[in-house]
Short mmCIF file of C-alpha atoms in Angstrom, two decimals:
data_model
loop_
_atom_site.label_atom_id
_atom_site.label_comp_id
_atom_site.label_asym_id
_atom_site.label_seq_id
_atom_site.Cartn_x
_atom_site.Cartn_y
_atom_site.Cartn_z
CA UNK A 1 22.16 -31.20 21.81
CA UNK A 2 24.74 -33.17 19.70
CA UNK A 3 22.77 -36.13 19.61
CA UNK A 4 19.63 -34.06 18.56
CA UNK A 5 21.74 -32.36 15.77
CA UNK A 6 23.27 -35.80 14.78
CA UNK A 7 19.44 -37.02 14.27
CA UNK A 8 18.39 -34.15 12.19
CA UNK A 9 21.60 -34.75 10.04
CA UNK A 10 20.33 -38.27 9.52
CA UNK A 11 16.86 -37.47 8.82
CA UNK A 12 17.20 -34.46 6.66
CA UNK A 13 15.96 -36.45 3.81
CA UNK A 14 12.76 -36.86 5.57
CA UNK A 15 12.27 -33.48 6.93
CA UNK A 16 13.38 -31.53 3.81
CA UNK A 17 10.29 -32.78 1.53
CA UNK A 18 8.05 -31.80 4.17
CA UNK A 19 9.71 -28.38 4.79
CA UNK A 20 9.36 -27.91 1.09
CA UNK A 21 5.50 -28.56 0.82
CA UNK A 22 5.19 -26.31 4.07
CA UNK A 23 6.89 -23.26 2.44
CA UNK A 24 5.19 -23.87 -0.63
CA UNK A 25 1.93 -23.64 1.03
CA UNK A 26 2.74 -20.69 3.05
CA UNK A 27 4.15 -18.75 -0.34
CA UNK A 28 1.67 -20.09 -2.85
CA UNK A 29 0.07 -17.19 -4.93
CA UNK A 30 2.16 -14.19 -3.24
CA UNK A 31 4.84 -12.09 -4.49
CA UNK A 32 8.03 -13.25 -2.92
CA UNK A 33 10.58 -10.94 -1.40
CA UNK A 34 14.21 -11.14 -1.95
CA UNK A 35 14.85 -13.02 1.46
CA UNK A 36 12.00 -15.42 0.85
CA UNK A 37 13.39 -16.17 -2.56
CA UNK A 38 16.78 -17.07 -1.09
CA UNK A 39 15.25 -19.25 1.41
CA UNK A 40 13.11 -20.80 -1.25
CA UNK A 41 16.29 -21.53 -3.33
CA UNK A 42 18.04 -23.19 -0.51
CA UNK A 43 15.02 -25.21 0.36
CA UNK A 44 14.47 -26.08 -3.27
CA UNK A 45 18.32 -27.33 -3.82
CA UNK A 46 17.90 -29.33 -0.71
CA UNK A 47 14.82 -31.00 -1.97
CA UNK A 48 16.37 -32.03 -5.12
CA UNK A 49 19.12 -33.67 -3.23
CA UNK A 50 16.50 -35.47 -1.16
CA UNK A 51 14.58 -36.43 -4.16
CA UNK A 52 17.81 -38.06 -5.55
CA UNK A 53 18.19 -39.93 -2.35
CA UNK A 54 14.59 -41.33 -2.30
CA UNK A 55 14.66 -42.05 -5.85
CA UNK A 56 17.86 -44.06 -5.28
CA UNK A 57 16.32 -45.93 -2.63
CA UNK A 58 13.39 -46.83 -4.98
CA UNK A 59 15.69 -47.77 -7.72
CA UNK A 60 17.56 -50.10 -5.55
CA UNK A 61 14.33 -52.02 -4.35
CA UNK A 62 13.12 -52.27 -7.61
CA UNK A 63 16.53 -52.91 -9.38
CA UNK A 64 17.88 -51.92 -12.85
CA UNK A 65 16.61 -51.00 -15.54
CA UNK A 66 13.45 -49.97 -13.38
CA UNK A 67 15.31 -47.64 -11.26
CA UNK A 68 16.63 -45.59 -14.02
CA UNK A 69 13.02 -45.28 -15.48
CA UNK A 70 11.80 -44.28 -11.99
CA UNK A 71 13.97 -41.31 -11.58
CA UNK A 72 13.43 -40.19 -15.36
CA UNK A 73 9.83 -40.17 -15.15
CA UNK A 74 9.99 -38.28 -11.84
CA UNK A 75 12.26 -35.73 -12.99
CA UNK A 76 10.17 -35.39 -16.33
CA UNK A 77 7.24 -34.59 -14.15
CA UNK A 78 9.03 -31.79 -12.63
CA UNK A 79 9.66 -30.29 -16.22
CA UNK A 80 6.29 -30.77 -17.51
CA UNK A 81 4.38 -29.17 -14.54
CA UNK A 82 6.99 -26.18 -14.76
CA UNK A 83 6.66 -25.61 -18.68
CA UNK A 84 2.71 -25.77 -18.64
CA UNK A 85 2.61 -23.58 -15.29
CA UNK A 86 4.93 -20.79 -16.89
CA UNK A 87 3.17 -20.97 -20.13
CA UNK A 88 -0.06 -20.60 -18.42
CA UNK A 89 0.96 -17.37 -16.53
CA UNK A 90 3.89 -15.98 -18.91
CA UNK A 91 1.91 -14.69 -22.26
CA UNK A 92 3.33 -14.63 -25.66
CA UNK A 93 7.09 -14.52 -24.33
CA UNK A 94 6.44 -18.24 -23.47
CA UNK A 95 5.45 -19.59 -27.09
CA UNK A 96 8.72 -21.09 -27.56
CA UNK A 97 9.19 -22.16 -23.84
CA UNK A 98 8.52 -25.95 -24.32
CA UNK A 99 10.88 -26.13 -27.42
CA UNK A 100 13.74 -24.18 -25.56
CA UNK A 101 13.21 -26.56 -22.37
CA UNK A 102 13.17 -29.87 -24.25
CA UNK A 103 15.99 -28.86 -26.45
CA UNK A 104 17.91 -28.04 -23.42
CA UNK A 105 16.89 -31.15 -21.52
CA UNK A 106 18.23 -33.28 -24.72
CA UNK A 107 21.64 -31.33 -25.09
CA UNK A 108 22.37 -31.57 -21.36
CA UNK A 109 21.41 -35.14 -21.15
CA UNK A 110 22.93 -36.55 -24.27
CA UNK A 111 25.95 -34.66 -23.80
CA UNK A 112 26.29 -33.17 -20.23
CA UNK A 113 25.14 -36.03 -18.32
CA UNK A 114 26.45 -38.68 -20.71
CA UNK A 115 29.71 -36.88 -21.26
CA UNK A 116 30.71 -36.37 -17.40
CA UNK A 117 29.58 -39.94 -16.80
CA UNK A 118 31.87 -41.32 -19.55
CA UNK A 119 34.80 -39.08 -18.46
CA UNK A 120 34.50 -40.01 -14.70
CA UNK A 121 33.94 -43.60 -15.21
CA UNK A 122 37.02 -43.83 -17.57
CA UNK A 123 39.09 -41.75 -15.67
CA UNK A 124 38.35 -44.08 -12.41
CA UNK A 125 38.16 -47.41 -14.07
CA UNK A 126 40.31 -47.11 -17.15
CA UNK A 127 37.65 -47.82 -19.76
CA UNK A 128 33.63 -47.00 -19.01
CA UNK A 129 31.82 -49.93 -20.49
CA UNK A 130 28.39 -50.42 -21.39
CA UNK A 131 25.81 -52.36 -23.48
CA UNK A 132 25.71 -51.03 -27.10
CA UNK A 133 22.53 -52.70 -27.93
CA UNK A 134 20.62 -51.01 -25.09
CA UNK A 135 22.43 -47.73 -25.41
CA UNK A 136 22.14 -47.69 -29.33
CA UNK A 137 18.46 -48.52 -28.96
CA UNK A 138 17.89 -45.56 -26.57
CA UNK A 139 19.72 -43.22 -28.74
CA UNK A 140 17.95 -44.12 -32.00
CA UNK A 141 14.75 -43.45 -30.03
CA UNK A 142 15.98 -40.18 -28.99
CA UNK A 143 16.92 -39.08 -32.25
CA UNK A 144 13.61 -39.82 -33.81
CA UNK A 145 11.61 -38.27 -31.32
CA UNK A 146 13.65 -35.00 -31.43
CA UNK A 147 13.33 -35.10 -35.22
CA UNK A 148 9.67 -35.66 -35.25
CA UNK A 149 8.84 -33.11 -32.81
CA UNK A 150 11.84 -30.37 -32.95
CA UNK A 151 13.11 -30.34 -36.61
CA UNK A 152 9.86 -31.11 -38.83
CA UNK A 153 8.01 -28.10 -37.47
CA UNK A 154 10.45 -25.81 -38.99
CA UNK A 155 10.02 -27.30 -42.57
CA UNK A 156 6.08 -27.78 -42.50
CA UNK A 157 4.02 -25.47 -44.39
CA UNK A 158 0.44 -25.84 -42.91
CA UNK A 159 0.97 -23.04 -40.66
CA UNK A 160 3.29 -19.93 -40.80
CA UNK A 161 6.37 -20.23 -38.71
CA UNK A 162 8.05 -23.08 -36.79
CA UNK A 163 4.69 -24.70 -35.82
CA UNK A 164 2.62 -27.69 -36.13
CA UNK A 165 -0.84 -27.58 -37.46
CA UNK A 166 -3.52 -29.15 -35.13
CA UNK A 167 -3.23 -32.48 -36.89
CA UNK A 168 0.20 -32.25 -37.23
CA UNK A 169 0.48 -31.79 -33.51
CA UNK A 170 -1.76 -34.63 -32.47
CA UNK A 171 0.26 -36.76 -34.80
CA UNK A 172 3.61 -35.97 -32.98
CA UNK A 173 1.83 -36.27 -29.62
CA UNK A 174 0.49 -39.79 -30.32
CA UNK A 175 3.70 -41.04 -31.88
CA UNK A 176 5.81 -39.61 -29.01
CA UNK A 177 3.95 -41.62 -26.65
CA UNK A 178 3.76 -44.78 -28.89
CA UNK A 179 7.60 -44.65 -29.25
CA UNK A 180 8.26 -43.99 -25.49
CA UNK A 181 5.96 -46.90 -24.61
CA UNK A 182 7.82 -49.24 -27.04
CA UNK A 183 11.06 -48.24 -25.66
CA UNK A 184 9.92 -48.77 -21.98
CA UNK A 185 8.30 -52.05 -22.71
CA UNK A 186 11.71 -53.04 -24.39
CA UNK A 187 13.68 -51.86 -21.55
CA UNK A 188 11.85 -53.37 -18.61
CA UNK A 189 10.31 -56.50 -20.19
CA UNK A 190 11.37 -57.89 -23.70
CA UNK A 191 14.97 -56.90 -23.74
CA UNK A 192 15.93 -56.21 -20.16
CA UNK A 193 19.31 -57.60 -20.38
CA UNK A 194 20.40 -54.90 -22.88
CA UNK A 195 19.99 -52.22 -20.10
CA UNK A 196 21.82 -54.05 -17.36
CA UNK A 197 25.29 -52.90 -16.15
CA UNK A 198 27.95 -55.12 -17.65
CA UNK A 199 31.05 -56.94 -16.49
CA UNK A 200 32.88 -56.99 -19.76
CA UNK A 201 31.92 -54.92 -22.99
CA UNK A 202 29.01 -56.71 -24.51
CA UNK A 203 28.26 -59.02 -21.78
CA UNK A 204 25.44 -58.16 -19.55
CA UNK A 205 25.13 -59.15 -15.76
CA UNK A 206 22.55 -61.75 -14.94
CA UNK A 207 19.08 -60.51 -14.32
CA UNK A 208 19.45 -62.26 -10.91
CA UNK A 209 22.51 -60.61 -9.74
CA UNK A 210 21.87 -58.15 -6.79
CA UNK A 211 21.98 -54.67 -7.95
CA UNK A 212 24.37 -53.59 -5.49
CA UNK A 213 26.95 -56.04 -4.01
CA UNK A 214 27.69 -53.92 -0.77
CA UNK A 215 24.14 -53.39 0.40
CA UNK A 216 20.94 -55.19 0.74
CA UNK A 217 17.92 -54.01 -0.93
CA UNK A 218 15.81 -51.86 1.45
CA UNK A 219 12.59 -53.35 2.70
CA UNK A 220 9.28 -52.83 0.68
CA UNK A 221 8.03 -50.68 3.63
CA UNK A 222 11.37 -48.32 3.30
CA UNK A 223 11.00 -48.18 -0.55
CA UNK A 224 7.18 -47.10 -0.06
CA UNK A 225 7.99 -44.43 2.39
CA UNK A 226 10.68 -43.08 0.06
CA UNK A 227 8.39 -43.12 -2.87
CA UNK A 228 5.71 -40.90 -0.74
CA UNK A 229 8.64 -38.65 0.13
CA UNK A 230 9.88 -38.62 -3.14
CA UNK A 231 6.32 -37.48 -4.35
CA UNK A 232 6.57 -34.58 -1.80
CA UNK A 233 9.97 -33.59 -2.78
CA UNK A 234 8.74 -33.22 -6.49
CA UNK A 235 5.78 -31.37 -5.44
CA UNK A 236 7.78 -28.88 -3.51
CA UNK A 237 10.63 -28.48 -6.35
CA UNK A 238 7.80 -27.80 -8.95
CA UNK A 239 5.99 -25.29 -6.79
CA UNK A 240 9.18 -23.35 -5.36
CA UNK A 241 10.51 -23.48 -8.94
CA UNK A 242 7.58 -21.83 -10.03
CA UNK A 243 7.49 -19.35 -7.31
CA UNK A 244 11.33 -18.22 -8.10
CA UNK A 245 10.60 -18.35 -11.73
CA UNK A 246 9.62 -14.67 -12.10
CA UNK A 247 13.06 -13.67 -10.53
CA UNK A 248 14.86 -16.01 -12.89
CA UNK A 249 12.96 -14.31 -15.86
CA UNK A 250 13.59 -10.99 -14.82
CA UNK A 251 17.21 -11.81 -14.12
CA UNK A 252 17.70 -13.15 -17.44
CA UNK A 253 15.94 -10.09 -18.93
CA UNK A 254 17.98 -7.39 -17.04
CA UNK A 255 21.15 -9.23 -18.00
CA UNK A 256 20.32 -8.95 -21.64
CA UNK A 257 20.22 -12.30 -22.34
CA UNK A 258 18.05 -14.11 -24.61
CA UNK A 259 14.74 -15.49 -23.26
CA UNK A 260 15.70 -19.04 -24.29
CA UNK A 261 18.09 -19.02 -21.38
CA UNK A 262 15.15 -19.43 -19.26
CA UNK A 263 14.62 -22.91 -20.68
CA UNK A 264 18.26 -23.71 -20.13
CA UNK A 265 17.99 -22.60 -16.44
CA UNK A 266 14.82 -24.93 -15.88
CA UNK A 267 16.52 -27.94 -17.75
CA UNK A 268 19.55 -27.59 -15.57
CA UNK A 269 17.51 -27.22 -12.38
CA UNK A 270 15.23 -30.23 -13.17
CA UNK A 271 18.04 -32.39 -14.32
CA UNK A 272 20.09 -31.97 -11.17
CA UNK A 273 18.99 -35.22 -9.64
CA UNK A 274 19.65 -37.02 -12.74
CA UNK A 275 23.20 -35.54 -13.04
CA UNK A 276 24.05 -36.31 -9.38
CA UNK A 277 22.61 -40.14 -9.68
CA UNK A 278 24.39 -40.69 -13.04
CA UNK A 279 27.88 -39.37 -11.68
CA UNK A 280 27.42 -41.58 -8.54
CA UNK A 281 26.59 -44.77 -10.66
CA UNK A 282 30.03 -43.94 -12.89
CA UNK A 283 31.98 -43.62 -9.93
CA UNK A 284 30.74 -47.20 -8.88
CA UNK A 285 31.65 -48.53 -12.34
CA UNK A 286 27.98 -48.86 -13.27
CA UNK A 287 28.29 -46.80 -16.60
CA UNK A 288 25.14 -48.71 -18.17
CA UNK A 289 23.14 -47.24 -15.26
CA UNK A 290 24.57 -43.66 -16.17
CA UNK A 291 23.86 -44.19 -19.65
CA UNK A 292 20.19 -45.39 -18.95
CA UNK A 293 19.40 -42.19 -16.97
CA UNK A 294 21.03 -39.77 -19.49
CA UNK A 295 19.28 -41.14 -22.72
CA UNK A 296 16.08 -42.25 -20.84
CA UNK A 297 15.77 -38.67 -19.48
CA UNK A 298 16.19 -37.35 -22.89
CA UNK A 299 13.72 -39.70 -24.26
CA UNK A 300 10.94 -38.94 -21.24
CA UNK A 301 11.63 -35.16 -21.82
CA UNK A 302 10.31 -35.45 -25.32
CA UNK A 303 8.12 -38.37 -25.21
CA UNK A 304 6.18 -37.07 -22.23
CA UNK A 305 6.50 -33.14 -22.52
CA UNK A 306 5.22 -32.87 -26.24
CA UNK A 307 2.06 -34.69 -25.51
CA UNK A 308 1.33 -32.88 -22.38
CA UNK A 309 2.00 -29.46 -24.11
CA UNK A 310 -0.09 -30.59 -27.01
CA UNK A 311 -2.93 -31.19 -24.61
CA UNK A 312 -2.43 -27.84 -22.80
CA UNK A 313 -2.29 -25.92 -26.08
CA UNK A 314 -6.15 -26.57 -26.38
CA UNK A 315 -6.53 -23.97 -23.62
CA UNK A 316 -3.53 -21.92 -24.01
CA UNK A 317 -3.55 -18.67 -26.04
CA UNK A 318 -1.06 -17.70 -28.51
CA UNK A 319 1.33 -19.84 -30.70
CA UNK A 320 3.03 -22.97 -29.85
CA UNK A 321 6.60 -22.72 -31.46
CA UNK A 322 8.45 -26.11 -31.60
CA UNK A 323 10.80 -25.89 -34.57
CA UNK A 324 14.49 -25.23 -34.15
CA UNK A 325 16.45 -22.89 -35.76
CA UNK A 326 19.44 -23.59 -38.05
CA UNK A 327 22.25 -23.50 -35.37
CA UNK A 328 20.19 -25.67 -33.08
CA UNK A 329 19.59 -28.21 -35.84
CA UNK A 330 23.35 -28.38 -36.45
CA UNK A 331 24.06 -29.10 -32.66
CA UNK A 332 21.42 -31.58 -32.64
CA UNK A 333 22.69 -33.44 -35.59
CA UNK A 334 26.33 -33.27 -34.24
CA UNK A 335 24.86 -34.74 -31.09
CA UNK A 336 23.25 -37.69 -32.64
CA UNK A 337 26.34 -38.42 -35.05
CA UNK A 338 28.72 -38.33 -32.16
CA UNK A 339 26.56 -40.22 -29.69
CA UNK A 340 26.22 -43.03 -32.38
CA UNK A 341 29.95 -42.96 -32.62
CA UNK A 342 30.27 -43.35 -28.82
CA UNK A 343 27.68 -46.07 -28.18
CA UNK A 344 28.59 -48.22 -31.26
CA UNK A 345 31.57 -49.93 -29.48
CA UNK A 346 30.07 -50.27 -26.17
CA UNK A 347 33.22 -48.76 -24.35
CA UNK A 348 34.52 -45.38 -24.12
CA UNK A 349 37.60 -43.57 -22.91
CA UNK A 350 37.90 -40.03 -21.59
CA UNK A 351 38.18 -38.55 -24.96
CA UNK A 352 34.63 -39.50 -25.64
CA UNK A 353 33.36 -38.02 -22.60
CA UNK A 354 35.54 -34.61 -23.53
CA UNK A 355 33.91 -34.47 -27.08
CA UNK A 356 30.28 -34.45 -25.61
CA UNK A 357 31.15 -31.89 -22.91
CA UNK A 358 32.55 -29.73 -25.73
CA UNK A 359 29.26 -29.92 -27.63
CA UNK A 360 27.44 -29.07 -24.24
CA UNK A 361 29.71 -26.01 -23.98
CA UNK A 362 29.25 -24.88 -27.28
CA UNK A 363 25.35 -25.19 -26.98
CA UNK A 364 25.63 -23.15 -23.62
CA UNK A 365 27.88 -20.39 -25.21
CA UNK A 366 25.62 -20.05 -28.41
CA UNK A 367 22.44 -19.84 -25.94
CA UNK A 368 24.16 -16.91 -24.00
CA UNK A 369 25.67 -15.32 -27.17
CA UNK A 370 23.77 -16.67 -30.29
#
């Protein structure tokens, strides 16, 4: 009996994705009771942890910075699927869901994940070090994408309200994909050394150095199995999150909170794998990996979500609100300015991590009490 329990404990990362998909198949299209919702939440949370495990296995096999890219894209797939499915089912109340979720993702990644990683890395190792060239390039891309897709719609005049016209939305979608593609090419091909963990500030590790000094890279077979289980886990997370989303929306409404809080909850949920992976990397003094995860996720969230939502808007009824309000534009500006000052030296102390976490706390407080 004890041996069986131990086997289950060792194989939970294999069993949970399958369990999540089975539960999704059994509950798809039906109204969930309170007990089923509770079970779905537990399975969803463990599926997220399983997704982190399998993404890290794949990342260890392919090495940095490809590993961070794998997890960032995987998490963004969850976000995009949730946004589109909720917008299809939600009616006019979801007109600003894409904007709210993407902006929440930017604030959580650029302030929460980045700030927490810098804080943990600097407290544990004295100073958190990373490559300013790579971090600066990533932050510049995030700032440009956010400005083009979330700020400009507030000031355009072709359509009333904070919306893009069809031509403007097409331009924003295409340029988002182009910028994201250029960054991925820079990160993985032309200037990969800018995104590798550093030994000393400004000195990246050689490309040929093993990604993890205390563990051998998994075999190709193991990595492929983990890639398949990662896909199952993501399908389970997306489907189960969609199933429990009505309960989330009704809870937000009954609590008298703004509907934008739904976007915050979705972003917090889908970014949990990134947060766990980034904190683990910071604890191992691989803060550059944490920076790659944080800024890469923010970039993927905008660069992949906006084009997908633009395509989906062709058959979605109602407006697509993308422009931010004044308060959120102030927070975005503060995030970009502080982020630029943080990444420029290539090293950080607990102070920088704390500053970013305070900005995130201000965003969360204003989301609940605007």
